[in-house]
Coordinates of C-alpha atoms in Angstrom, one line a residue:
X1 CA 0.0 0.0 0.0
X2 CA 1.1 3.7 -0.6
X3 CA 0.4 7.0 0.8
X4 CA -3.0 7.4 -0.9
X5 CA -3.9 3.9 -0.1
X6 CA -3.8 4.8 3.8
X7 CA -5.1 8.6 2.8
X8 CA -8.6 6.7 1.5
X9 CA -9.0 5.0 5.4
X10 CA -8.2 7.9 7.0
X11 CA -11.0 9.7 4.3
X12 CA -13.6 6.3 5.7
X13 CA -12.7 7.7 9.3
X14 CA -13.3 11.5 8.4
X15 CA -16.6 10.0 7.0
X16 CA -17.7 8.1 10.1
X17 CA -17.0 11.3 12.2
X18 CA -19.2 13.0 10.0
X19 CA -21.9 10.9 10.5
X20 CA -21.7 11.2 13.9
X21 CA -22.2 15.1 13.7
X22 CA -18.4 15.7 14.2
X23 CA -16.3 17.5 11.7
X24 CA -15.2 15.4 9.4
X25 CA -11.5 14.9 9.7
X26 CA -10.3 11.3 10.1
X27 CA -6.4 9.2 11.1
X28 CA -4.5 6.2 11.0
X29 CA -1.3 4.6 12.4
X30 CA 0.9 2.7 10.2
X31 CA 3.6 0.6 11.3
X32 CA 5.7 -1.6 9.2
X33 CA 3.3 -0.9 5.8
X34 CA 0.0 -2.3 8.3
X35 CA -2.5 0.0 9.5
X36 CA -2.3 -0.7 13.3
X37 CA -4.7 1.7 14.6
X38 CA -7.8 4.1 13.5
X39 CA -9.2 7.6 14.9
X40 CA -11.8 9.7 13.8
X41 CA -12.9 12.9 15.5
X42 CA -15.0 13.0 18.5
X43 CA -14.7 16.1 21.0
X44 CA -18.2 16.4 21.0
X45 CA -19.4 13.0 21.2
X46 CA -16.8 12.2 24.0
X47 CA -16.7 15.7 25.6
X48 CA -13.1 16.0 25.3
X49 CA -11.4 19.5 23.5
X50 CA -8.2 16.5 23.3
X51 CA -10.2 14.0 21.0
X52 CA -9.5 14.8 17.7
X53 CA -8.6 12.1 15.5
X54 CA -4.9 12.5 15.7
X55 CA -4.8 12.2 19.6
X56 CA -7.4 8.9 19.1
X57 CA -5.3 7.7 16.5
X58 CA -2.6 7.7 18.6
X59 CA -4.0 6.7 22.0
X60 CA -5.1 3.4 20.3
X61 CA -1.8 2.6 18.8
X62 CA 0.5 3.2 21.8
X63 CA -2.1 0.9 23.9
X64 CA -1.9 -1.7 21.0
X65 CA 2.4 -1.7 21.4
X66 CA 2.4 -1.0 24.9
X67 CA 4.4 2.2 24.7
X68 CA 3.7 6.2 24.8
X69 CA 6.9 6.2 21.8
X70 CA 5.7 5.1 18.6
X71 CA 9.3 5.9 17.1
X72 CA 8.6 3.5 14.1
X73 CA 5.1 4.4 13.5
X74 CA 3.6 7.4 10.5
X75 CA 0.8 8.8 10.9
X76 CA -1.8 9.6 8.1
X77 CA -4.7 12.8 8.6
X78 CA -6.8 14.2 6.4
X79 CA -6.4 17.8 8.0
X80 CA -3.2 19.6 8.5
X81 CA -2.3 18.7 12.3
X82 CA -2.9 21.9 15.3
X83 CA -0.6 22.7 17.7
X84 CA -2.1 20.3 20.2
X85 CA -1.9 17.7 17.7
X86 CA 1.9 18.1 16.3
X87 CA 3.1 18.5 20.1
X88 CA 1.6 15.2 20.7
X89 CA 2.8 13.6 17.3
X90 CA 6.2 14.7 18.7
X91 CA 5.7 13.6 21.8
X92 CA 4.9 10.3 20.4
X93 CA 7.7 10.2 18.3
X94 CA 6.7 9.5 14.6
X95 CA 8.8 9.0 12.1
X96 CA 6.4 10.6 9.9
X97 CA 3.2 12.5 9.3
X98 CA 1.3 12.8 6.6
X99 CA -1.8 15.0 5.7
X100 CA -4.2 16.1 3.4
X101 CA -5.6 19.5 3.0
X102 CA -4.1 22.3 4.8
X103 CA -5.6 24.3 7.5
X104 CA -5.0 28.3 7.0
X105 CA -6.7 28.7 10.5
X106 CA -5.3 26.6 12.5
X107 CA -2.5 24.5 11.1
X108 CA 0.6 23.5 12.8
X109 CA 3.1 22.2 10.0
X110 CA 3.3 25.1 7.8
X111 CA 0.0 27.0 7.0
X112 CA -0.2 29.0 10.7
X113 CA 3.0 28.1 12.0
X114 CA 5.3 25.0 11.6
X115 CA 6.0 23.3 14.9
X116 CA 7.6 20.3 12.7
X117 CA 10.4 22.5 11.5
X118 CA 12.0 23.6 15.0
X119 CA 14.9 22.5 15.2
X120 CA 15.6 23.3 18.8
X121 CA 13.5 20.2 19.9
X122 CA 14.8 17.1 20.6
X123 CA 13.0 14.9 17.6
X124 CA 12.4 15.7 14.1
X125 CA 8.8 14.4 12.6
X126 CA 9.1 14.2 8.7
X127 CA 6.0 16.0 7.0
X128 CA 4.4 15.6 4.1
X129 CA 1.1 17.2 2.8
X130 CA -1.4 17.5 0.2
X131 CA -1.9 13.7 0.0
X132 CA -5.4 13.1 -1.5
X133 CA -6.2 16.8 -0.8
X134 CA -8.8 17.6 -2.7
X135 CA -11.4 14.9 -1.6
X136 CA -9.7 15.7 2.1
X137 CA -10.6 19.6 1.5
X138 CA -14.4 18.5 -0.6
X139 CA -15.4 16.6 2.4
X140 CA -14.7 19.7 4.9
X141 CA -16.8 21.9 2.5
X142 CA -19.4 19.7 2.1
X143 CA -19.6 19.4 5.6
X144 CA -19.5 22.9 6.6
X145 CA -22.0 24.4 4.0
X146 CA -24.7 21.4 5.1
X147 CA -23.9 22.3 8.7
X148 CA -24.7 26.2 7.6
X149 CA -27.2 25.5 6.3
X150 CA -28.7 23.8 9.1
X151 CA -28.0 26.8 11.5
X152 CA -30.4 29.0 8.3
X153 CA -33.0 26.5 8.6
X154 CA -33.2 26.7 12.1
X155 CA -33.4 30.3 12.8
X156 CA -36.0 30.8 9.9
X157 CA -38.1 27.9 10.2
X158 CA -40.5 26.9 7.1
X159 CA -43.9 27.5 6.8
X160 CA -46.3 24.8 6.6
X161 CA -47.7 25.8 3.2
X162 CA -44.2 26.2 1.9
X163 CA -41.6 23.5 0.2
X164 CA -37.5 23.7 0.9
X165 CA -35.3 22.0 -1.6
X166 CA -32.5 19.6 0.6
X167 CA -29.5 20.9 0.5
X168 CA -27.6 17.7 -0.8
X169 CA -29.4 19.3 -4.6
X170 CA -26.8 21.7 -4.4
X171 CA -23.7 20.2 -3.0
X172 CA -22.2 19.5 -6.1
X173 CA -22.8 22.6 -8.8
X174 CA -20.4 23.4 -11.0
X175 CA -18.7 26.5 -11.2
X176 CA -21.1 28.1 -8.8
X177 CA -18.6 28.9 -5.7
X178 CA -20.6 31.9 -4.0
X179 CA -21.4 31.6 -0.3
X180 CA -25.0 32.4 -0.6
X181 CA -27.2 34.6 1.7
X182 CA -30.4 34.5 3.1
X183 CA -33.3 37.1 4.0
X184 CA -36.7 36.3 5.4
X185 CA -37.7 39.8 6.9
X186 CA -39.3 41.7 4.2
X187 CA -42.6 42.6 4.2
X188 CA -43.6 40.7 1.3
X189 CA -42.2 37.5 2.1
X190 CA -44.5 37.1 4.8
X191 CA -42.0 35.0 6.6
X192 CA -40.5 32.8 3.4
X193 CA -37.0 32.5 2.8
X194 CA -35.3 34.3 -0.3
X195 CA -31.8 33.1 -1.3
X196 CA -29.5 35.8 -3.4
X197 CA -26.1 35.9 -4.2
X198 CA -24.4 39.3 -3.6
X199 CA -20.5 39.3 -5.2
X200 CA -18.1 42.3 -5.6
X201 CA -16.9 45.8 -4.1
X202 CA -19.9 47.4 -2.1
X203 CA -18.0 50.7 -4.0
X204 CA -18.6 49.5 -7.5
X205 CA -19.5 52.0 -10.1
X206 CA -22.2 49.4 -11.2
X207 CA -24.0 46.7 -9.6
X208 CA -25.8 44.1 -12.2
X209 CA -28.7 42.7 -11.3
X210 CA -29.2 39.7 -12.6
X211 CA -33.2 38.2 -12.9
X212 CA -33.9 35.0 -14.3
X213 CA -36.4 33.7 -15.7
X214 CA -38.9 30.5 -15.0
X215 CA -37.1 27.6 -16.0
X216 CA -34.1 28.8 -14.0
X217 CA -32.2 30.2 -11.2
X218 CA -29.4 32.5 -10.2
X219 CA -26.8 29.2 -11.3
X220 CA -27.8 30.4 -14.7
X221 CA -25.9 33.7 -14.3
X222 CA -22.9 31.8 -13.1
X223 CA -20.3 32.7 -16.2
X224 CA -21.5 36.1 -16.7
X225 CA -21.4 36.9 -12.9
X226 CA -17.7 35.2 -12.9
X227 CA -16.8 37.7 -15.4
X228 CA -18.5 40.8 -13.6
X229 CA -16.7 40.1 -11.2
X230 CA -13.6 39.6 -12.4
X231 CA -14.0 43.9 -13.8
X232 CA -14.5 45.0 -10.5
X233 CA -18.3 45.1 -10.6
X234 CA -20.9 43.9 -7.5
X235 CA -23.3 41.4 -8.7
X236 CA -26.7 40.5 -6.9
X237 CA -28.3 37.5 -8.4
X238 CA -31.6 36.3 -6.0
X239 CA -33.2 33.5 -6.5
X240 CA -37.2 33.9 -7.0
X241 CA -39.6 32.7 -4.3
X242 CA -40.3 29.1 -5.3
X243 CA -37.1 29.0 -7.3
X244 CA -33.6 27.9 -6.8
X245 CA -32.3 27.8 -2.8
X246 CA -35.3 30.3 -1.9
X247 CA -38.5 28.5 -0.2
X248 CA -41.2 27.0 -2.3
X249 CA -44.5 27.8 -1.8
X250 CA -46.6 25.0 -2.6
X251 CA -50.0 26.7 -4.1
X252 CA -49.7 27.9 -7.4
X253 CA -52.3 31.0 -6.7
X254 CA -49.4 32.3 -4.1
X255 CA -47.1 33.1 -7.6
X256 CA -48.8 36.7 -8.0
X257 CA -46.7 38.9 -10.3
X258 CA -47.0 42.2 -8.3
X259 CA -46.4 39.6 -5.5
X260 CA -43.0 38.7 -7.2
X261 CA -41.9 42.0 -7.8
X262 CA -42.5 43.8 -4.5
X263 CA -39.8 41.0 -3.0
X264 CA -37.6 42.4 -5.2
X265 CA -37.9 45.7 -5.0
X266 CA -37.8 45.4 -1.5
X267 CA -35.0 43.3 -1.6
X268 CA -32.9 45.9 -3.4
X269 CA -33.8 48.6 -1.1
X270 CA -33.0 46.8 1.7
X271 CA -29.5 46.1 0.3
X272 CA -29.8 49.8 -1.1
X273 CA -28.2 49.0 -4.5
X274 CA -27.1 52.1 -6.7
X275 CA -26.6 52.3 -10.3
X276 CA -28.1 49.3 -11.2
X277 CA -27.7 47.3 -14.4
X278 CA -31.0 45.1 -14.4
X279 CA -29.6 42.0 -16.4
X280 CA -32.8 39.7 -17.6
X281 CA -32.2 36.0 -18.9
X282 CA -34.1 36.3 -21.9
X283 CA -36.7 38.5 -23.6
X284 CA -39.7 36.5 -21.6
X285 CA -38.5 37.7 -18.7
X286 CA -40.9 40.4 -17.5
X287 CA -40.2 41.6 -14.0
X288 CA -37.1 43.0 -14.7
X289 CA -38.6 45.4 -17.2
X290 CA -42.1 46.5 -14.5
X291 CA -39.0 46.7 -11.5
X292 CA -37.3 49.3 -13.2
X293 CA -40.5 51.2 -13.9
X294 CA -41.1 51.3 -10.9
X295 CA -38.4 52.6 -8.9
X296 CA -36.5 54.2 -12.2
X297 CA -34.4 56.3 -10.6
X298 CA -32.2 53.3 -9.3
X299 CA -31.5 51.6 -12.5
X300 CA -29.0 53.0 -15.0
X301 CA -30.1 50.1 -17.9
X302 CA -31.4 46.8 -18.6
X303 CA -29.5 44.4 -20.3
X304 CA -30.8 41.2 -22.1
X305 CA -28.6 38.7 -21.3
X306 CA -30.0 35.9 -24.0
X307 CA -29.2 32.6 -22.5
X308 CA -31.2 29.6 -23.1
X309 CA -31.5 27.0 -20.8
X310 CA -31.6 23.1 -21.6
X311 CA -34.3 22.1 -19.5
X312 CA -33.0 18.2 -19.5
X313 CA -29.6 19.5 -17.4
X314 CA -29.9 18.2 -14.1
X315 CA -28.5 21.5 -12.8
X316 CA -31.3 23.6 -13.5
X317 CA -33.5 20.4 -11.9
X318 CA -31.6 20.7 -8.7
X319 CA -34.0 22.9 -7.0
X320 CA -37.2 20.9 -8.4
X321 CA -37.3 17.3 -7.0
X322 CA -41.5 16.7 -7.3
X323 CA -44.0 18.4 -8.3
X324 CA -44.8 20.4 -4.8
X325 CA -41.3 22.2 -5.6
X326 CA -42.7 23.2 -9.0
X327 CA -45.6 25.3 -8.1
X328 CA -43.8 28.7 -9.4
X329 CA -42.5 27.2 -12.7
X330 CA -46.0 25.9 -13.9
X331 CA -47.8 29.6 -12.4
X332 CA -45.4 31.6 -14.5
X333 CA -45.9 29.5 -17.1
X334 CA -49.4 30.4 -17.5
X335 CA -48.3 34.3 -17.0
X336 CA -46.7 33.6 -20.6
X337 CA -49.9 32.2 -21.6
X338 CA -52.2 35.0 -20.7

């Protein structure tokens, strides 16, 4: 076996922890090319700020040998080790450790500070990281966005007559890296959730605001909101009520037009956007053009944006598992019709 062989078990470890509700981070103790002991986070579980899965790690493998000095022993993390964890390594001994994504915030062999390279203590660990890292740093996100996520759901809780797409839809978009943002406090919403992106220098000479239209969401934006970005401009891209990460209500009649655009226009005053650019999908697209009327003196231009959606991409279903979450598409539908 080689380094990304013993990477993978410490990954199955990191996954265990996460199942457990622990952050995901996962270890192993190899001695003599055998895998002699396992660890997997658990200072919430166990009550102990000591148990992460390094310490575990090793706390199993020195009972196994009978001895606190593991001097023939590596040791294999998915996380860069903390200062807790590389005093203990040396404590212990290794030979070597290696990891697999670093950790700017906290990370003791290189990214905060690099314990392993004093050479003023008595033993020298070998380090080597990045080993498997980005299915190391994937897990972490994953992780951390879900458990986000979580925190949103609990402090604006969903209304019965409402729909909210899992959050497992969206783990894996494409090119769509944006922390996303959350209000639920405007008149309109009457309680719902609406989900917007909101990119760029606050000090931009132009914010684009970008609308799509009923077979999307804001993920359609996602290559012209790269390249906004990219020339210094602030991009807001919301997701409709009953579209994308926003909440779904479940009854068709609830998808009123004025409705639709009073959210909006309330959400841009609320994040008090000048010098707007309203940016709509496609000609269709309606509520751009009535949300400039009314409040013209805000918006500098509208700008068709012209991009046609392929309905059978499973990106643009994400947000739509059953028909309940499809209430909005099938109103605004029969807006075009009328």
């Amino acid at each position: 076996m080689v380094d990304g062989d013993f990477m993978r078990i410490a990954l199955a470890q990191a996954r265990s922890a996460a199942d457990q509700g622990e952050v995901p981070i996962g270890a192993v103790v190899v001695r003599a090319g055998q895998v002699i002991a396992l660890g997997c986070n658990a200072p919430i579980s166990e009550h102990d700020p000591s148990a992460h899965a390094e310490i575990v790690a090793l706390r199993a493998a020195a009972r196994l040998i009978g001895n606190y000095r593991l001097t023939d022993c590596e040791l294999f993390v998915t996380l860069e080790p903390c200062a807790m964890c590389a005093g203990a390594i040396l404590q212990a001994r290794l030979k070597r450790v290696v990891f697999g994504a670093s950790d700017p915030k906290a990370g003791a062999a290189g990214s905060l500070l690099d314990l392993f390279a004093n050479r003023q203590l008595n033993h020298q660990t070998r380090v080597q990281g990045g080993v498997e890292q980005a299915a190391c740093a994937s897990l972490l996100q994953e992780f951390f966005v879900h458990r986000r996520s979580q925190l949103q759901e609990a402090a604006s809780p969903l209304r019965q007559d409402a729909l909210r797409t899992p959050t497992t839809r969206f783990t894996a978009l494409p090119d769509y890296p944006w922390t996303g943002h959350y209000v639920s406090d405007l008149p309109s919403l009457d309680g719902l959730r609406l989900h917007y992106i909101d990119e760029g220098p606050r000090a931009s000479a132009h914010c684009y605001l970008c609308l799509h239209d009923s077979l999307a969401w804001s993920y359609v934006f996602r290559e012209r909101i790269a390249g906004w970005l990219a020339s210094g401009h602030r991009v807001v891209a919301p997701d409709l009520i009953g579209f994308g990460m926003s909440d779904k209500p479940k009854k068709e009649s609830w998808h009123e037009p004025g409705r639709h655009r009073r959210i909006l226009g309330e959400l841009v005053a609320r994040l008090d956007l000048p010098r707007c650019i309203a940016v709509r999908q496609n000609a269709e697209e309606q509520l751009g053009s009535t949300l400039v009327a009314c409040d013209a003196g805000r918006y500098v231009s509208e700008l068709l944006a012209d991009i046609t959606v392929n309905a059978s991409d499973p990106t643009y279903a994400a947000p739509f598992p059953d028909a309940g979450h499809q209430a909005a598409q099938r109103a605004f539908a029969r807006w075009a019709r009328m």
